[in-house]
Every structure is written in C-alpha cells, then in structure tokens.
PDB file of C-alpha atoms in Angstrom:
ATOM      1  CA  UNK A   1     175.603  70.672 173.158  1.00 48.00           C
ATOM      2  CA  UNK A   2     177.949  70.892 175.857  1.00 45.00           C
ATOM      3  CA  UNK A   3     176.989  68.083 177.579  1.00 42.00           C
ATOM      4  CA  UNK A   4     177.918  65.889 173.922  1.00 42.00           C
ATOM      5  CA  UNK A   5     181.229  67.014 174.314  1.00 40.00           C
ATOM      6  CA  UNK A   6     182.068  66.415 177.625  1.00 37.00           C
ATOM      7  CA  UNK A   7     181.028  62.855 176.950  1.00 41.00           C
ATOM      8  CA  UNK A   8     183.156  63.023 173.276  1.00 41.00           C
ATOM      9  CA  UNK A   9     185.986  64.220 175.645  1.00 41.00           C
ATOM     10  CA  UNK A  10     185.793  61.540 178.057  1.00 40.00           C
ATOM     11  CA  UNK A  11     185.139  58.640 175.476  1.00 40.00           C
ATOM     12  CA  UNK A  12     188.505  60.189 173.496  1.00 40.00           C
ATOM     13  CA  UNK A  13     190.900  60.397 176.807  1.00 39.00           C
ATOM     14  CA  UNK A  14     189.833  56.764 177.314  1.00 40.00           C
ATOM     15  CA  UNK A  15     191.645  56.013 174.373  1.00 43.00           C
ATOM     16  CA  UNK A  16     194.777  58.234 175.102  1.00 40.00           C
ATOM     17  CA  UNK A  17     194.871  56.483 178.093  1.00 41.00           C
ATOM     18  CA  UNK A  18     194.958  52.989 176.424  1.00 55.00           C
ATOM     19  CA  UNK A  19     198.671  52.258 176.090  1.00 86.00           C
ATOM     20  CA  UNK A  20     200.011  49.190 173.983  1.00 95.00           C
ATOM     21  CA  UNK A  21     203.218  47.383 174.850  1.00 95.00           C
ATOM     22  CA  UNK A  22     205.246  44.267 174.166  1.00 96.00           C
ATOM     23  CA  UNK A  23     204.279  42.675 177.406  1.00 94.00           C
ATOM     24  CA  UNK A  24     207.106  40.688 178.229  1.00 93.00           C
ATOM     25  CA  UNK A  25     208.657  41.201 175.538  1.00 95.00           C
ATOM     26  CA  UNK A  26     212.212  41.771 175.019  1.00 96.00           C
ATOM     27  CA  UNK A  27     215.067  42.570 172.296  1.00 97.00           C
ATOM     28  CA  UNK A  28     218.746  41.869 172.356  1.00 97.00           C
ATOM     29  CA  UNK A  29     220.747  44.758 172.102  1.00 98.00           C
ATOM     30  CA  UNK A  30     224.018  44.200 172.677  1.00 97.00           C
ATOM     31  CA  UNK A  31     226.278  40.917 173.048  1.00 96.00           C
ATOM     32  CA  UNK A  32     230.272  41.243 173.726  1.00 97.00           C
ATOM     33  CA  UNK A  33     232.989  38.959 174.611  1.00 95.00           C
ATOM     34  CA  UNK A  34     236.009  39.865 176.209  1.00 93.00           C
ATOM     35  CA  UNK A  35     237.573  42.926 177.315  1.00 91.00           C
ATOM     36  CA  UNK A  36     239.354  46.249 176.510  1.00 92.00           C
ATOM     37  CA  UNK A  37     241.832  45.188 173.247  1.00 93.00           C
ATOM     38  CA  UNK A  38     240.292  41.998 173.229  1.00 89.00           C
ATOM     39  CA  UNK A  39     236.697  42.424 173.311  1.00 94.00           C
ATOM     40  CA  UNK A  40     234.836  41.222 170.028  1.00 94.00           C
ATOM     41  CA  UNK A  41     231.240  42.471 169.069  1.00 96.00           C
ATOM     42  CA  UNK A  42     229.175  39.410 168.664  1.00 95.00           C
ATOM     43  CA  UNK A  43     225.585  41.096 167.944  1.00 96.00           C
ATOM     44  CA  UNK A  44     226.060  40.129 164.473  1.00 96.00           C
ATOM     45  CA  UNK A  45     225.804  36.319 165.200  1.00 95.00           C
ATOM     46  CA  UNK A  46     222.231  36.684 166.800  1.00 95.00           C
ATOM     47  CA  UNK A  47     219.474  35.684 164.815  1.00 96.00           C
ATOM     48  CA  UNK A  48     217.328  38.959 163.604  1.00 96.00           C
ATOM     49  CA  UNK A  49     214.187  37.941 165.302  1.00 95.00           C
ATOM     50  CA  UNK A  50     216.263  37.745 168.861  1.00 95.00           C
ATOM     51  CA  UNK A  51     217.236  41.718 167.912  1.00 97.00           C
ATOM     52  CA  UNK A  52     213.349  43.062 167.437  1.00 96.00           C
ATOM     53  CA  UNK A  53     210.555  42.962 169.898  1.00 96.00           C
ATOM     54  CA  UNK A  54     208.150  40.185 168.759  1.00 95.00           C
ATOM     55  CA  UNK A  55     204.867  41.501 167.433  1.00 94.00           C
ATOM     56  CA  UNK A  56     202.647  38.515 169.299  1.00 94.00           C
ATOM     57  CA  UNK A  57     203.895  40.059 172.683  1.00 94.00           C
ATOM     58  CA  UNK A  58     202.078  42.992 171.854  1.00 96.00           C
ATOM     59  CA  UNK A  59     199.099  43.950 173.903  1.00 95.00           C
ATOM     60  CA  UNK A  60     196.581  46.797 175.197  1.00 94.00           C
ATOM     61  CA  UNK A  61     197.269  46.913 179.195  1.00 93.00           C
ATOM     62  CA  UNK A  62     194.986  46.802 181.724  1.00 93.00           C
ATOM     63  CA  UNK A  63     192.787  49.453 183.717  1.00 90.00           C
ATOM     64  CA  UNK A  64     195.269  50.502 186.090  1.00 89.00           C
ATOM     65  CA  UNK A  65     198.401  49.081 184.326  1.00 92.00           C
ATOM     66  CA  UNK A  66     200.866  50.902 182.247  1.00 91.00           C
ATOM     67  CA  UNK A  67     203.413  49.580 179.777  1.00 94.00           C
ATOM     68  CA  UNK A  68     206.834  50.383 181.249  1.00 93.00           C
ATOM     69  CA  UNK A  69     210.123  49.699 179.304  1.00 93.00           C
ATOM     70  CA  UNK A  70     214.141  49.010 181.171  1.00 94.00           C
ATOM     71  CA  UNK A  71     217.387  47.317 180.322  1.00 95.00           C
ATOM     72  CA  UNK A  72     218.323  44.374 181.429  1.00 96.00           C
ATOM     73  CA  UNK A  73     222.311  43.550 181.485  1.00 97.00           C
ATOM     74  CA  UNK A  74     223.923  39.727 182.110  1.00 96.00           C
ATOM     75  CA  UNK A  75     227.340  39.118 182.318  1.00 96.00           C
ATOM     76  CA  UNK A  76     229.100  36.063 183.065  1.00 96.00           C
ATOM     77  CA  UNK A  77     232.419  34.041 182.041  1.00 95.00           C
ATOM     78  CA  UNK A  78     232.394  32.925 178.875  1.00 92.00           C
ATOM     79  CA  UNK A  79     234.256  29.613 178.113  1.00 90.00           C
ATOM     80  CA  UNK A  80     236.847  29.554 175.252  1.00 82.00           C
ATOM     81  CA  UNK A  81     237.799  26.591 173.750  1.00 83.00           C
ATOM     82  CA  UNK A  82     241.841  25.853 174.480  1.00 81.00           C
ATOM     83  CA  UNK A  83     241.741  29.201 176.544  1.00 83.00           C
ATOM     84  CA  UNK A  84     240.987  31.096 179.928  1.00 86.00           C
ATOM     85  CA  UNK A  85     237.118  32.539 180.250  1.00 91.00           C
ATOM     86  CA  UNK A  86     236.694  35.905 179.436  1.00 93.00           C
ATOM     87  CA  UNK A  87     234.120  37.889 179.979  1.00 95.00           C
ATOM     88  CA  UNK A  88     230.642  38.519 177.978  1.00 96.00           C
ATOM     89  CA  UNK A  89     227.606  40.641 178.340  1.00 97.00           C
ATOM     90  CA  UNK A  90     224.571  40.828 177.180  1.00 97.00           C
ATOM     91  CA  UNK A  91     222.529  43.369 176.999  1.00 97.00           C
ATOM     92  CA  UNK A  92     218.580  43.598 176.493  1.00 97.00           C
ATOM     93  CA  UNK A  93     215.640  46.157 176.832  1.00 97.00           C
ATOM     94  CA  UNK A  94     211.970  44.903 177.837  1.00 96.00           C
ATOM     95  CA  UNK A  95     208.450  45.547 178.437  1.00 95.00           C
ATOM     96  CA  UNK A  96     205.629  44.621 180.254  1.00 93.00           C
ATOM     97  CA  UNK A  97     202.139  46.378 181.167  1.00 94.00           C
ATOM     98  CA  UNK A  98     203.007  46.759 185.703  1.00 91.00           C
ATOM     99  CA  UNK A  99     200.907  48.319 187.964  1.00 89.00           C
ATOM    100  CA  UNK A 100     201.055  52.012 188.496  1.00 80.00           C
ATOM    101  CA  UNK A 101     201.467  52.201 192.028  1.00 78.00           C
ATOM    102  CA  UNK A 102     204.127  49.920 192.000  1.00 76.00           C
ATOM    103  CA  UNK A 103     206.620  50.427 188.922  1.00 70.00           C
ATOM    104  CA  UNK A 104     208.774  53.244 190.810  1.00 70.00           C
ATOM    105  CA  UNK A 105     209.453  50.592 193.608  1.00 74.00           C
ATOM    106  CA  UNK A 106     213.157  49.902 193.802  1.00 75.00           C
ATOM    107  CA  UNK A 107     211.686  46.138 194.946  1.00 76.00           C
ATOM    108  CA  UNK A 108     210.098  45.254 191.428  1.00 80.00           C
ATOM    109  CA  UNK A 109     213.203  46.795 189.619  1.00 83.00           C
ATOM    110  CA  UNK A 110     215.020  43.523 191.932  1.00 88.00           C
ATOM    111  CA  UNK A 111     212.410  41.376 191.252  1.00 89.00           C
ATOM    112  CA  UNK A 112     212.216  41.632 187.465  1.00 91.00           C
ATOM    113  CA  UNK A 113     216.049  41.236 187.796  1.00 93.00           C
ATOM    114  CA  UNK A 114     216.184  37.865 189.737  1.00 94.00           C
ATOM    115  CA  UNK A 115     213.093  36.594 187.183  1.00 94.00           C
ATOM    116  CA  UNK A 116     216.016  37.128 184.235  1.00 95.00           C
ATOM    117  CA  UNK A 117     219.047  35.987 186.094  1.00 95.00           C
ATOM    118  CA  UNK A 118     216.476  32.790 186.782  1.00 95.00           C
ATOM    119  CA  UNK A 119     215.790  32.302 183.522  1.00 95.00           C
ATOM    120  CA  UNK A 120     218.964  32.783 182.010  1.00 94.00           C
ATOM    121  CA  UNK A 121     220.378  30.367 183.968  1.00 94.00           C
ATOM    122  CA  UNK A 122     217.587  27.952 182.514  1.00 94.00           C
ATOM    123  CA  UNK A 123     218.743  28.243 178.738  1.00 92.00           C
ATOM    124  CA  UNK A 124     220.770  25.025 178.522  1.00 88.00           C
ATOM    125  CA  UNK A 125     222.686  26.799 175.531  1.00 87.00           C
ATOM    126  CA  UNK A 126     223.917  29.173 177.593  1.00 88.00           C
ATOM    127  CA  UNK A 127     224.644  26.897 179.999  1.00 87.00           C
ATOM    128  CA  UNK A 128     226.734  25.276 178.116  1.00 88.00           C
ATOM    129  CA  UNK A 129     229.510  27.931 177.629  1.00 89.00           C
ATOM    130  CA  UNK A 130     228.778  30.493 180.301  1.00 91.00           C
ATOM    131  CA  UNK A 131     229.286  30.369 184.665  1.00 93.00           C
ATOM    132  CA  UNK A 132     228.885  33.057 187.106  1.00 94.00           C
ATOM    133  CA  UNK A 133     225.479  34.531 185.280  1.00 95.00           C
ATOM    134  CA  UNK A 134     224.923  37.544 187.007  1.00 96.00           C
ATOM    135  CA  UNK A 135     221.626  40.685 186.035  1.00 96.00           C
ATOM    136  CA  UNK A 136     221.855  44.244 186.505  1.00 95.00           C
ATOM    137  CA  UNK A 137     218.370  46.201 185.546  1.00 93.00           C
ATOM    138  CA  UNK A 138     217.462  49.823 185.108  1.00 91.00           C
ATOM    139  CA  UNK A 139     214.698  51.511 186.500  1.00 87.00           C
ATOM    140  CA  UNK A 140     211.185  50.945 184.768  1.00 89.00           C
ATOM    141  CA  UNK A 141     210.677  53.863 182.308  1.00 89.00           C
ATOM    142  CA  UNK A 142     206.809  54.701 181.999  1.00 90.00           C
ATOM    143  CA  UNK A 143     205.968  54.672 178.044  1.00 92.00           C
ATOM    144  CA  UNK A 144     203.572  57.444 177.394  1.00 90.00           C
ATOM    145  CA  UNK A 145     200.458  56.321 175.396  1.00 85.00           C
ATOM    146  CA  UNK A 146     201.846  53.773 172.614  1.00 88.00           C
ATOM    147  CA  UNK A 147     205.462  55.238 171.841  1.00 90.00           C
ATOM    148  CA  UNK A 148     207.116  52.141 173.066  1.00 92.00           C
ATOM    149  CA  UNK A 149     205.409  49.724 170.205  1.00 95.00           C
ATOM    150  CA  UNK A 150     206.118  50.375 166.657  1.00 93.00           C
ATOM    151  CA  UNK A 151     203.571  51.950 164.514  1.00 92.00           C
ATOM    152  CA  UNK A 152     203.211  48.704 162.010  1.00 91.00           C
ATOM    153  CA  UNK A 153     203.106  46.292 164.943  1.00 92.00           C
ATOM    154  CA  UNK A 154     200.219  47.817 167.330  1.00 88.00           C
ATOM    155  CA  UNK A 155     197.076  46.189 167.377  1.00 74.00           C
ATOM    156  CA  UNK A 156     194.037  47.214 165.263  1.00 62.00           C
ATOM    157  CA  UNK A 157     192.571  47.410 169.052  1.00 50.00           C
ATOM    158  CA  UNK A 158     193.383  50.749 169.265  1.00 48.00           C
ATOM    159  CA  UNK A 159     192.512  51.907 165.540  1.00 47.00           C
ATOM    160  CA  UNK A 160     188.789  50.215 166.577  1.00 43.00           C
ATOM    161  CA  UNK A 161     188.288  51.707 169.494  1.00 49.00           C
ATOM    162  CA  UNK A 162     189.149  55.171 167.719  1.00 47.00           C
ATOM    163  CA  UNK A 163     186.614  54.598 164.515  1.00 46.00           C
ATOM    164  CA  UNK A 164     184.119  54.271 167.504  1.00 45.00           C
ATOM    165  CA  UNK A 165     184.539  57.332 169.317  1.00 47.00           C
ATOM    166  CA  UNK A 166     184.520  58.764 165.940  1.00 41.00           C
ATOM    167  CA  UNK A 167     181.062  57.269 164.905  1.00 43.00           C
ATOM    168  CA  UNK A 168     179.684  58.158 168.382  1.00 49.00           C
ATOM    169  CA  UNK A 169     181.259  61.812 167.621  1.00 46.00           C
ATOM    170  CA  UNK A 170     179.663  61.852 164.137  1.00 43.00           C
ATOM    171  CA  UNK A 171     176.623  60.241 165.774  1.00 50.00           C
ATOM    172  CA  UNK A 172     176.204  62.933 169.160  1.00 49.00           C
ATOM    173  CA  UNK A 173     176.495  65.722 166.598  1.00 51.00           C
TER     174      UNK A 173
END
C-alpha cells in the first residue's frame, strides 16, 4: 500500500512540475507619445490581438526548462508630421520556457533585450516613424506551475496528463 502511493505521489508532482507558458509570446501593454503635459495615451489605437498573449504560443516546457515572464520597454523618437519628434514608449511583457540554471543570469536578461531592440528595428512600420530605438528589460520572473497562462487558453496537455494519473490512482488502488 505504501509503496502505491509513493509512486501516485511521484506520478502527481510530475504534473505540478509541468508548467505551461506563452513561449515567446508577448502582449502590448502600454504605448505613449510625448511627454509630461503633452504626452497622449495611444494603447487604444492597437489592435486587441497585439494587447493579449496569443493562445498558439502556448506550450508545456521542457524537462529542465521553466516558463519565466519580464517586461520589455522601447523608446525612441517618434516623428510628427509638420513638428519636432517627441518621444514614445512602448511597453510589453513576455514569456518563454529558459533554462533553470540560467534565467537569474544578468547576461540572458541583455540578451533577450538586444533580440527585441533587433527586432524592433526590423518592423518596417515602425521604421517608418520612429529613430533612436532603444530596450530596457526586467529581470525574468519564474512563473510557478501554470499561473502565467490563462485558465481558457492552456493546453488540454495538462488536463490529459492529470485524467492519467487519476486512472493509474483509481487503477493502483
């Protein structure tokens, strides 16, 4: 008997274990232009989809992987017709499934950063009204279990790999 659940307990912290996240994945969360009197809150003109993590990104991360979620802030000068730049920021949070060992390094915090600021710089709309595109990121936060994906958008992964360790419960016993 106790050896059945010892083996229920290890099959059920394999699941705990089994974190989902939108693996790079990322929302828009802010989006200004200008500053102090003159700044103007331009979230409203993003598109909805650009605002909400995308449910495709979403995936169960690999043995020794964790999903870890930080911000992501770009600012640059912001070309106004018949006017002087002004500044704009951006701001985003974003996901991905990183190695354990790894995450706390201040060197992958620089290295997701330069990834965005290259990227960025890519998006020919952007390109075509903003200069001087620089990235600021925050420190990888570790997401505990699945908290960081939304209940209706995690995979049915999960929810299988749970009915099993129930049958096997049901089964062992």
């Amino acid at each position: 008997m106790m050896l059945k659940l010892v083996i229920f307990g290890a099959l059920l912290s394999t699941i705990s274990a089994a974190g989902q996240c939108y693996h790079e994945g990322y929302k828009m969360t802010a989006l200004t232009v200008g500053t102090g009197e003159t700044e103007v809150d331009m979230i409203s003109t993003v598109p909805e989809s650009e605002k909400a993590y995308n449910k495709e990104t979403v995936k169960t991360c690999p043995d020794g992987e964790t999903c870890f979620s930080y911000t992501v802030s770009a600012t640059a000068n912001i070309a106004v017709p018949e006017s002087e730049s002004v500044p704009g920021i951006m701001k985003f949070e974003a996901q991905s499934c990183m190695d354990d060992d790894v995450a706390d390094s201040e060197t992958i915090g620089e290295a997701i950063c330069n990834i965005w600021k290259v990227e960025l710089e890519k998006d020919e709309e952007l390109g075509e009204f903003a200069s001087g595109l620089e990235t600021s990121c925050g420190a990888p936060t570790m997401c505990i279990e699945d908290e960081c994906v939304l209940e209706d958008d995690r995979s049915g992964a999960a929810n299988f790999e749970f009915a099993a360790i129930l049958l096997t419960f049901l089964y062992l016993f």
